[in-house]
């Protein structure tokens, strides 16, 4: 009965989404206040209905209701509770329902937290989100319902894909989808601004915190996915340029350009059309990623959630959303002025250059992802585009971006001087050069690419420190340096923290790419192997039993300089529901390095107590990759919480306060 209630709630949600996507938009256009007023309660009702439906599906998983086809396909009575909950989004149907759930929550957030905005603008934003939600709900109801019954019910489920039975499944998809879907709010604000013709600084101010929130979630989601692949797959890699990884990375690149473009539109009234186009592009790429992942056209490590039969529906929806948005942009954009003018050398021009380079970087990733599909569709042949292509085209594009990241904060708005900027940043060059030369020599090998990465990372940190000190010094007004520093806007702190996060990320990528060491060896109990000064001694394997698997657990003693550090216990798991063994690596993580060991296969399957193929790694600074992402997200959070985004709210409250009621 509960699954039927969940299905019925989705049908009601689709009707509410249709109402939300029509009446408020028509009301805002025709100035019908009663229809405009429908937007907020409809968004609340929509979020409630989809949440209830999602809870019904979760109930089916938690209670092992194998009469539901989706539960029978993706769960098992032996599956631990946390994975039964996470299995709700472990397949195609549930992941789409999670997408819609996030979309309705974002819409509810806009309805709840945008009381200070004009009602007509809110109606247009929520109406746009309602139409997108309606499209996704139709897709679920007609092609991907998670509530279909299996009669008679199965006695036992097939179990969740062993690759997904990990804590990463609990965290990674919700974070990623919150980022993906969050760009729908920026998209909705852009469409609302085009419909109303109000492409002004106020629109940018309203849209910017929502965009930064989505960017923060997407940053953390991508980082979590990278970390999950690193420790789960047993390859020791953190990024594979997998097509589905690319599908999440492209919106991140455009989203990064968008938050900088919104800043210029908010402060200077420039880049209006460019900002709208970036907002449309960010959400369009999120939808494209959905199409690529869910249509079955891609073969990747994420291919467990594909079905080609549904591709045509997604493609039609994709064309409708993107095509309609671009048509509206082409119609309304020429009526918008160019905004504030600026010189060739100015903060605006530097930010524009960075934005263009970010778009070019996104285009290179898009080309590398879609070109093999195009070649295959034309019947010309099959090609594979892998890391060599992406590394070759991505590094040259990102290098000037990282350089300009340090320069732009020193440039004045509207017009700046190259000589003045050069004088301001000259002290950052020396430490960058010293670090670029010294660190590779300390690690024993100097190369141009390694030096370039460390040079750019140090450059970003040094310029951030200089810019911060310069800003504080100019605003001291007789106060101490510390008190003046604490009064700086949160967005200023957030900007530099995010930039330092990128520098930390670059250090991690550079060091692990240049100085990692690995060995694939055959080891019998008692054998040892050395990697980068670390000594591994293989003690043997023993059988261990988990809730739904049996595993061969290896035991290794890790030591360095003759000193015992710890025992490491990698596993080779065999799940009851799958013939495919799974690798669980053992990692000794440290601030400056990870030491990593994973079991391969027994040399003689009849004698698992004997020799094994073993893979050991030394990975310097690898954790800085994910630490940098966390710093980026924290920087975005600080900028999002800047007090100026509450000025409008306070002003609105002041207007509604009766004259003379305020105390002096």
XYZ file of C-alpha atoms in Angstrom:
664
model
C 0.000 0.000 0.000
C 2.801 2.424 0.880
C 4.469 2.179 -2.567
C 1.090 2.985 -4.155
C 0.816 6.029 -1.915
C 4.277 7.107 -3.060
C 3.260 6.697 -6.708
C 0.032 8.633 -6.138
C 2.017 11.414 -4.439
C 4.178 11.693 -7.575
C 1.056 12.028 -9.744
C -0.261 14.787 -7.463
C 3.187 16.407 -7.525
C 3.124 16.467 -11.330
C -0.260 18.258 -11.262
C 1.011 20.767 -8.683
C 4.179 21.322 -10.749
C 2.025 22.036 -13.808
C 0.026 24.590 -11.808
C 3.249 26.122 -10.454
C 4.713 26.292 -13.950
C 1.714 28.049 -15.524
C -0.426 30.197 -13.222
C 2.372 32.268 -11.568
C 4.061 32.932 -14.925
C 0.795 34.016 -16.527
C -0.094 36.015 -13.437
C 3.235 37.852 -13.437
C 2.861 38.639 -17.139
C -0.721 39.904 -16.828
C -0.314 41.433 -13.345
C -2.854 39.070 -11.770
C -1.832 39.158 -8.131
C -4.022 36.217 -7.111
C -2.260 33.961 -9.622
C 1.138 35.304 -8.573
C 0.305 34.429 -4.967
C -0.059 30.769 -5.936
C 3.725 30.401 -6.411
C 4.939 30.070 -2.809
C 2.254 27.664 -1.485
C 2.495 25.565 -4.667
C 6.279 25.273 -4.274
C 5.795 24.210 -0.646
C 3.156 21.629 -1.589
C 5.367 20.291 -4.367
C 8.321 19.807 -2.007
C 6.058 18.092 0.547
C 4.577 15.657 -2.000
C 7.925 14.649 -3.511
C 9.469 14.284 -0.035
C 6.567 12.017 0.975
C 7.044 9.935 -2.190
C 10.765 9.626 -1.521
C 10.035 8.578 2.072
C 7.674 5.848 0.776
C 10.429 4.444 -1.449
C 12.902 4.592 1.450
C 10.388 2.706 3.621
C 10.224 -0.048 0.995
C 14.005 -0.418 1.038
C 14.367 -0.340 4.814
C 11.649 -2.990 5.228
C 12.904 -5.233 2.380
C 9.700 -4.978 0.343
C 10.799 -7.156 -2.584
C 7.380 -6.915 -4.191
C 8.637 -3.572 -5.546
C 10.687 -4.244 -8.689
C 13.216 -1.490 -7.984
C 13.822 -2.731 -4.423
C 14.239 -6.317 -5.626
C 16.804 -5.177 -8.202
C 18.915 -3.039 -5.876
C 18.683 -4.426 -2.359
C 18.962 -7.566 -0.296
C 17.929 -8.630 3.191
C 21.602 -9.027 4.161
C 22.455 -5.473 3.081
C 23.383 -3.236 6.067
C 20.813 -0.569 6.938
C 22.875 2.436 5.817
C 23.332 0.859 2.377
C 19.643 -0.022 2.157
C 18.879 3.670 2.617
C 21.567 4.705 0.141
C 20.332 2.068 -2.322
C 17.272 4.303 -2.816
C 19.423 6.325 -5.215
C 21.719 3.462 -6.240
C 19.875 2.823 -9.524
C 18.336 4.755 -12.381
C 14.796 5.260 -11.063
C 15.762 6.232 -7.532
C 18.540 8.558 -8.629
C 16.060 10.461 -10.796
C 13.660 10.703 -7.873
C 16.538 12.078 -5.790
C 17.152 14.638 -8.558
C 13.531 15.785 -8.418
C 13.611 15.814 -4.612
C 16.608 18.169 -4.653
C 14.893 20.333 -7.281
C 11.773 20.756 -5.152
C 13.868 21.501 -2.067
C 15.720 24.241 -3.931
C 12.384 25.668 -5.071
C 11.085 25.526 -1.493
C 14.255 27.302 -0.331
C 13.624 30.110 -2.820
C 9.997 30.387 -1.670
C 11.053 30.504 1.974
C 14.136 32.736 1.804
C 13.148 35.279 -0.854
C 10.481 37.205 1.023
C 12.284 40.466 0.289
C 12.127 39.979 -3.469
C 9.326 41.383 -5.629
C 6.479 38.898 -5.799
C 6.424 38.962 -9.601
C 10.116 38.006 -9.761
C 9.608 35.162 -7.262
C 6.610 33.965 -9.261
C 8.674 33.830 -12.464
C 11.554 32.018 -10.721
C 9.301 29.438 -9.069
C 7.243 29.064 -12.241
C 10.375 28.219 -14.229
C 11.428 25.680 -11.599
C 7.904 24.256 -11.696
C 8.099 23.639 -15.449
C 11.470 21.884 -15.114
C 10.095 19.765 -12.265
C 7.028 18.886 -14.334
C 9.238 17.613 -17.154
C 11.257 15.403 -14.831
C 8.132 14.075 -13.105
C 6.635 13.111 -16.465
C 9.862 11.290 -17.273
C 9.690 9.354 -13.996
C 5.978 8.539 -14.228
C 6.025 7.349 -17.848
C 9.456 5.719 -18.193
C 11.184 5.336 -14.824
C 8.727 4.748 -11.993
C 10.443 3.261 -8.921
C 7.115 1.952 -7.549
C 6.287 -0.783 -10.068
C 5.110 -3.994 -8.400
C 6.475 -7.503 -8.884
C 3.683 -10.037 -8.440
C 4.258 -12.374 -6.835
C 7.013 -10.637 -4.865
C 10.546 -11.977 -4.914
C 11.741 -13.927 -1.889
C 15.092 -12.171 -2.004
C 16.614 -9.175 -3.775
C 19.533 -9.189 -6.215
C 21.530 -6.924 -3.902
C 23.133 -3.552 -4.492
C 26.030 -3.356 -6.926
C 29.124 -4.262 -4.836
C 30.933 -1.184 -6.183
C 28.296 0.946 -4.472
C 28.365 -0.737 -1.070
C 30.462 1.972 0.440
C 30.048 5.084 2.549
C 30.708 7.083 -0.612
C 27.260 6.177 -1.927
C 25.700 7.720 1.182
C 27.407 11.094 0.666
C 28.528 11.505 -2.958
C 25.241 11.444 -4.962
C 23.286 13.786 -2.623
C 26.123 16.326 -2.619
C 26.589 16.065 -6.377
C 22.880 16.375 -7.111
C 22.512 19.346 -4.783
C 25.157 21.061 -6.900
C 23.810 19.885 -10.243
C 20.256 20.833 -9.449
C 21.218 24.002 -7.592
C 22.197 25.616 -10.872
C 18.500 25.403 -11.773
C 17.946 28.348 -9.412
C 20.509 30.494 -11.241
C 18.890 29.363 -14.489
C 15.425 30.262 -13.188
C 16.583 33.712 -12.078
C 18.109 34.285 -15.526
C 14.887 33.232 -17.286
C 12.848 35.391 -14.899
C 15.090 38.385 -15.600
C 14.738 37.841 -19.362
C 10.945 37.556 -19.091
C 10.674 40.720 -16.995
C 13.387 42.666 -18.807
C 14.974 43.493 -15.435
C 18.570 42.554 -16.112
C 19.989 44.853 -13.475
C 22.312 44.701 -10.498
C 19.457 43.679 -8.199
C 18.877 40.511 -10.220
C 22.562 39.626 -9.948
C 22.521 40.238 -6.182
C 19.499 37.970 -5.761
C 20.959 35.216 -7.893
C 24.541 35.220 -6.646
C 24.181 33.535 -3.200
C 22.072 30.735 -4.693
C 24.671 30.185 -7.400
C 27.499 30.076 -4.873
C 25.563 27.580 -2.750
C 25.137 25.276 -5.753
C 28.821 25.680 -6.648
C 29.866 24.736 -3.108
C 27.758 21.575 -3.153
C 29.050 20.601 -6.592
C 32.658 21.173 -5.502
C 32.206 18.903 -2.487
C 30.307 16.331 -4.557
C 33.046 16.066 -7.179
C 35.714 15.900 -4.450
C 33.823 13.142 -2.629
C 33.475 11.150 -5.849
C 37.193 11.493 -6.537
C 38.091 10.354 -3.013
C 35.689 7.428 -3.269
C 37.275 6.231 -6.520
C 40.733 6.666 -4.981
C 40.232 4.306 -2.065
C 37.564 1.979 -3.475
C 38.723 0.926 -6.943
C 42.200 -0.186 -5.849
C 43.974 1.657 -8.667
C 45.233 4.521 -6.556
C 43.917 7.073 -9.049
C 41.911 10.142 -8.107
C 40.664 11.274 -11.549
C 40.285 9.205 -14.701
C 38.666 11.655 -17.134
C 35.792 9.213 -17.176
C 32.912 10.590 -19.315
C 30.597 10.732 -16.326
C 33.254 12.517 -14.274
C 33.488 14.996 -17.139
C 29.705 15.400 -17.050
C 29.969 16.814 -13.520
C 33.155 18.782 -14.158
C 31.748 20.811 -17.069
C 28.966 22.497 -15.030
C 31.576 23.232 -12.351
C 33.778 25.096 -14.843
C 30.863 27.134 -16.183
C 29.564 27.681 -12.646
C 32.964 29.081 -11.652
C 32.773 31.514 -14.553
C 29.183 32.360 -13.592
C 29.910 33.380 -9.985
C 32.654 35.723 -11.177
C 30.432 37.149 -13.907
C 27.625 37.710 -11.388
C 30.090 39.650 -9.220
C 30.856 42.010 -12.108
C 27.169 42.424 -12.972
C 26.341 43.143 -9.341
C 29.157 45.648 -8.754
C 29.486 47.333 -12.132
C 26.334 46.474 -14.126
C 28.478 44.893 -16.872
C 28.414 41.416 -18.440
C 24.599 41.212 -18.223
C 24.073 39.156 -21.370
C 27.197 37.129 -20.712
C 26.005 36.322 -17.190
C 22.580 35.200 -18.405
C 24.177 32.997 -21.045
C 26.473 31.404 -18.448
C 23.492 30.726 -16.150
C 21.640 29.004 -18.981
C 24.779 27.082 -19.946
C 25.501 25.852 -16.401
C 22.074 24.278 -15.988
C 22.034 23.050 -19.581
C 25.291 21.192 -18.957
C 23.752 19.682 -15.821
C 20.884 18.401 -17.974
C 23.360 17.210 -20.600
C 25.180 15.276 -17.912
C 21.889 13.654 -16.962
C 21.290 12.695 -20.580
C 24.783 11.244 -20.948
C 24.542 9.217 -17.745
C 20.936 8.042 -18.039
C 20.530 7.475 -21.770
C 23.015 4.643 -22.090
C 25.188 6.335 -24.716
C 28.241 6.290 -22.467
C 30.293 3.384 -21.318
C 32.072 4.201 -18.098
C 32.693 3.058 -14.584
C 29.281 4.602 -13.777
C 27.425 2.558 -16.395
C 25.375 0.628 -13.828
C 22.580 3.212 -14.085
C 21.903 3.394 -17.796
C 19.014 2.450 -20.062
C 19.045 3.415 -23.765
C 15.237 3.197 -24.040
C 14.837 6.353 -22.014
C 17.354 8.389 -23.951
C 14.918 9.806 -26.490
C 12.682 11.302 -23.770
C 15.643 12.977 -22.087
C 16.899 14.232 -25.436
C 13.519 15.826 -26.251
C 13.401 17.417 -22.807
C 16.979 18.627 -23.230
C 16.220 20.213 -26.593
C 13.057 21.850 -25.232
C 14.764 23.401 -22.190
C 17.994 24.484 -23.861
C 16.384 25.468 -27.158
C 13.598 27.425 -25.474
C 16.052 29.198 -23.180
C 18.379 30.195 -26.010
C 15.431 31.368 -28.122
C 14.261 33.570 -25.253
C 17.802 34.860 -24.828
C 18.087 35.684 -28.533
C 14.779 37.567 -28.363
C 15.372 39.571 -25.190
C 19.156 40.027 -25.000
C 19.477 42.671 -27.759
C 17.191 44.941 -25.716
C 19.620 44.935 -22.800
C 22.304 47.592 -22.728
C 25.997 46.832 -22.569
C 26.234 48.089 -19.013
C 29.239 49.831 -17.529
C 32.118 50.358 -19.928
C 35.670 49.463 -18.985
C 39.183 49.874 -20.338
C 41.328 47.208 -21.918
C 43.242 46.922 -18.670
C 40.818 46.744 -15.749
C 39.454 44.240 -13.282
C 36.481 43.699 -15.601
C 38.724 42.821 -18.552
C 40.811 40.405 -16.471
C 37.723 38.667 -15.118
C 36.279 38.486 -18.621
C 39.504 36.905 -19.883
C 39.371 34.313 -17.108
C 35.725 33.591 -17.867
C 36.439 33.075 -21.554
C 39.310 30.727 -20.692
C 37.039 28.746 -18.341
C 34.505 28.398 -21.149
C 37.289 27.244 -23.494
C 38.400 24.701 -20.873
C 34.822 23.442 -20.640
C 34.624 23.236 -24.434
C 37.769 21.076 -24.576
C 36.268 18.673 -22.038
C 32.954 18.641 -23.917
C 34.735 17.911 -27.197
C 36.745 15.075 -25.688
C 33.583 13.578 -24.181
C 31.231 13.853 -27.173
C 33.608 13.421 -30.124
C 33.924 9.625 -29.722
C 30.114 9.408 -29.593
C 29.808 11.457 -32.784
C 32.375 9.353 -34.621
C 30.584 6.185 -33.538
C 27.155 7.549 -34.547
C 28.428 8.468 -38.014
C 29.775 4.958 -38.479
C 33.277 6.236 -39.180
C 34.806 4.025 -36.540
C 35.493 3.900 -32.831
C 38.032 6.013 -30.991
C 38.875 6.471 -27.355
C 39.762 9.849 -25.890
C 41.624 9.487 -22.627
C 43.948 11.320 -20.233
C 46.656 12.153 -22.822
C 44.203 14.357 -24.757
C 42.748 16.054 -21.699
C 46.126 16.665 -20.086
C 47.527 18.058 -23.333
C 44.720 20.577 -23.898
C 43.713 21.346 -20.321
C 47.048 22.399 -18.840
C 47.751 25.165 -21.419
C 44.273 26.625 -20.848
C 44.393 26.507 -17.063
C 47.887 28.047 -16.770
C 46.841 31.629 -17.690
C 43.718 31.229 -15.539
C 45.848 30.485 -12.481
C 48.194 33.372 -13.288
C 45.370 35.895 -13.712
C 43.794 34.657 -10.483
C 46.633 36.330 -8.631
C 46.617 39.496 -10.743
C 42.905 40.381 -10.985
C 42.317 41.395 -7.305
C 44.975 44.134 -7.665
C 43.366 45.745 -10.713
C 40.996 48.664 -10.243
C 37.470 48.590 -11.597
C 36.842 50.391 -14.901
C 40.481 51.283 -15.604
C 43.800 50.087 -14.273
C 47.483 50.485 -15.006
C 49.789 47.620 -15.927
C 52.695 49.372 -14.210
C 50.663 49.790 -11.048
C 49.608 46.114 -11.046
C 53.204 45.007 -11.683
C 54.437 47.050 -8.715
C 51.757 45.537 -6.482
C 52.465 41.888 -7.351
C 56.250 42.002 -7.790
C 56.932 40.706 -4.288
C 54.896 37.556 -4.977
C 57.139 36.425 -7.818
C 60.282 35.791 -5.766
C 58.850 33.192 -3.339
C 57.042 31.508 -6.228
C 60.290 31.096 -8.166
C 62.172 29.856 -5.084
C 59.542 27.219 -4.294
C 59.326 26.114 -7.949
C 63.086 25.508 -8.040
C 63.678 24.163 -4.530
C 60.848 21.663 -3.922
C 61.453 19.472 -7.013
C 65.174 19.368 -6.166
C 64.373 18.284 -2.598
C 62.293 15.409 -4.013
C 65.101 14.457 -6.366
C 63.702 15.230 -9.789
C 63.240 18.584 -11.469
C 60.915 19.004 -14.438
C 59.367 22.004 -16.141
C 55.760 20.899 -15.527
C 56.407 20.257 -11.837
C 58.075 23.642 -11.447
C 55.214 25.333 -13.318
C 52.576 23.809 -11.060
C 54.396 24.797 -7.863
C 55.171 28.260 -9.265
C 51.501 28.945 -9.994
C 50.311 27.560 -6.662
C 52.785 29.663 -4.680
C 51.966 32.664 -6.864
C 48.268 32.392 -5.959
C 48.976 32.146 -2.224
C 51.552 34.963 -2.238
C 49.338 37.360 -4.201
C 46.395 36.525 -1.931
C 48.458 37.405 1.151
C 49.695 40.632 -0.466
C 46.210 41.671 -1.560
C 44.787 40.941 1.873
C 47.517 42.955 3.598
C 47.116 45.836 1.140
C 43.335 45.930 1.622
C 43.572 45.862 5.407
C 46.296 48.515 5.464
C 44.218 50.847 3.295
C 41.173 50.529 5.594
C 42.915 50.698 8.990
C 41.968 54.315 9.757
C 44.049 54.366 12.928
C 42.953 50.896 14.096
C 45.182 47.898 14.722
C 45.884 45.592 11.804
C 43.910 42.753 13.426
C 40.795 44.833 14.120
C 40.854 46.205 10.573
C 41.273 42.680 9.214
C 38.262 41.387 11.136
C 36.013 44.068 9.676
C 36.638 43.064 6.054
C 33.611 41.725 4.151
C 33.039 37.978 4.273
C 33.076 37.881 0.489
C 36.645 39.212 0.549
C 37.733 36.467 2.955
C 35.801 33.917 0.933
C 37.412 34.938 -2.346
C 40.938 34.521 -1.042
C 40.131 31.315 0.844
C 38.711 29.775 -2.337
C 41.741 30.912 -4.333
C 44.095 29.420 -1.724
C 42.028 26.221 -1.948
C 42.774 26.099 -5.679
C 46.482 26.592 -4.910
C 46.405 23.712 -2.417
C 44.644 21.578 -5.035
C 47.294 22.435 -7.643
C 50.077 21.479 -5.216
C 48.393 18.123 -4.596
C 47.939 17.385 -8.296
C 51.467 18.486 -9.165
C 53.228 16.537 -6.429
C 51.299 13.289 -6.780
C 51.652 13.365 -10.569
C 55.383 14.053 -10.416
C 56.638 12.047 -7.456
C 54.297 9.131 -6.808
C 55.891 5.709 -6.740
C 54.214 2.350 -7.220
C 55.140 -1.299 -7.491
C 53.211 -4.367 -8.610
C 54.865 -7.379 -7.003
C 54.308 -11.041 -6.211
C 54.493 -11.640 -2.472
C 54.380 -14.732 -0.278
C 53.989 -14.591 3.518
C 57.227 -13.240 4.939
C 58.211 -11.309 1.785
C 58.953 -7.580 1.879
C 58.941 -4.708 -0.590
C 60.223 -1.121 -0.322
C 58.581 1.942 -1.862
C 59.916 5.484 -1.350
C 61.581 4.562 1.945
C 58.575 2.651 3.325
C 58.941 -1.065 4.081
C 55.993 -3.461 3.623
C 56.146 -6.959 5.113
C 53.460 -9.416 4.039
C 52.253 -11.572 6.935
C 49.662 -13.594 5.009
C 45.903 -13.657 4.513
C 42.997 -14.861 6.554
C 39.307 -15.341 5.836
C 36.905 -12.809 7.352
C 33.135 -12.651 7.029
C 31.024 -9.524 6.574
C 27.252 -9.060 6.667
C 26.843 -10.064 3.006
C 30.331 -11.042 1.855
C 33.384 -13.140 2.648
C 36.832 -11.667 2.223
C 40.460 -12.611 2.082
C 42.073 -10.075 4.405
C 45.758 -9.457 3.969
C 48.027 -8.359 6.801
C 50.990 -6.071 6.187
C 53.423 -4.492 8.607
C 54.364 -0.946 7.563
C 57.661 0.480 8.788
C 60.051 3.318 7.912
C 63.654 3.826 8.988
C 63.457 0.591 10.970
C 60.490 1.873 13.018
C 57.159 0.041 12.968
C 54.298 2.374 12.006
C 51.107 0.313 11.782
C 49.390 -2.815 10.510
C 47.543 -2.545 7.207
C 44.694 -4.903 6.277
C 43.542 -4.666 2.643
C 40.751 -7.006 1.574
C 39.547 -8.899 -1.465
C 35.798 -9.295 -0.998
C 33.422 -11.731 -2.662
C 29.782 -10.734 -2.282
C 27.074 -13.380 -2.132
C 25.160 -11.666 -4.961
C 28.065 -11.147 -7.344
C 30.823 -13.186 -8.897
C 32.974 -10.069 -9.248
C 35.524 -9.691 -6.412
C 35.912 -6.226 -4.908
C 39.106 -4.595 -3.718
C 39.260 -2.731 -0.423
C 42.576 -0.934 -0.192
C 44.364 -0.123 3.063
C 45.661 3.435 3.295
C 47.972 5.048 5.827
C 47.070 8.695 5.323
C 49.291 11.565 6.382
C 49.486 15.310 5.892
C 52.314 15.066 3.359
C 51.745 11.599 1.897
C 49.584 8.499 1.637
C 50.965 4.981 1.688
C 48.581 2.610 -0.044
C 48.413 -1.183 -0.420
C 45.854 -3.357 -2.209
C 45.528 -7.064 -2.889
C 45.334 -8.272 -6.467
C 44.639 -11.944 -7.103
C 46.138 -15.120 -5.595
C 48.783 -16.593 -7.864
C 47.255 -20.037 -7.278
C 43.518 -19.861 -6.617
C 43.682 -23.308 -4.993
C 46.182 -21.973 -2.445
C 44.969 -18.529 -1.273
C 47.279 -18.814 1.725
C 50.265 -18.671 -0.637
C 51.506 -16.022 -3.066
C 49.451 -12.947 -4.031
C 49.745 -10.138 -6.519
C 50.151 -6.989 -4.443
C 50.113 -3.346 -5.434
C 51.812 -0.727 -3.212
C 51.853 3.035 -3.678
C 53.532 6.104 -2.270
C 51.500 9.219 -3.045
C 52.901 12.557 -1.823
C 50.439 15.351 -1.036
C 47.506 13.432 -2.508
C 45.170 14.479 0.323
C 45.836 18.114 -0.570
C 43.680 17.518 -3.648
C 40.563 17.024 -1.541
C 41.669 19.451 1.147
C 41.891 22.138 -1.533
C 38.334 21.343 -2.631
C 37.110 21.707 0.959
C 38.816 25.111 1.209
C 37.173 26.175 -2.075
C 33.757 25.201 -0.736
C 34.381 27.009 2.574
C 35.421 30.110 0.640
C 32.211 29.955 -1.372
C 30.211 29.542 1.845
C 31.835 32.619 3.402
C 31.127 34.688 0.300
C 27.529 33.459 0.239
C 27.016 34.597 3.844
C 28.215 38.156 3.138
C 26.020 40.639 4.944
C 25.256 42.692 1.871
C 22.898 39.944 0.703
C 20.746 40.865 3.713
C 20.737 44.606 3.042
C 17.753 44.348 0.758
C 15.855 42.438 3.424
C 16.577 45.043 6.086
C 15.633 47.840 3.715
C 12.329 46.176 2.953
C 11.642 45.783 6.655
C 12.406 49.459 7.227
C 9.917 50.481 4.551
C 7.143 48.544 6.227
C 7.882 50.056 9.655
C 5.485 52.947 10.505
C 7.080 56.366 10.632
C 8.056 57.454 14.105
C 7.985 53.935 15.523
C 11.774 53.605 15.544
C 13.676 54.746 18.558
C 16.541 57.153 18.163
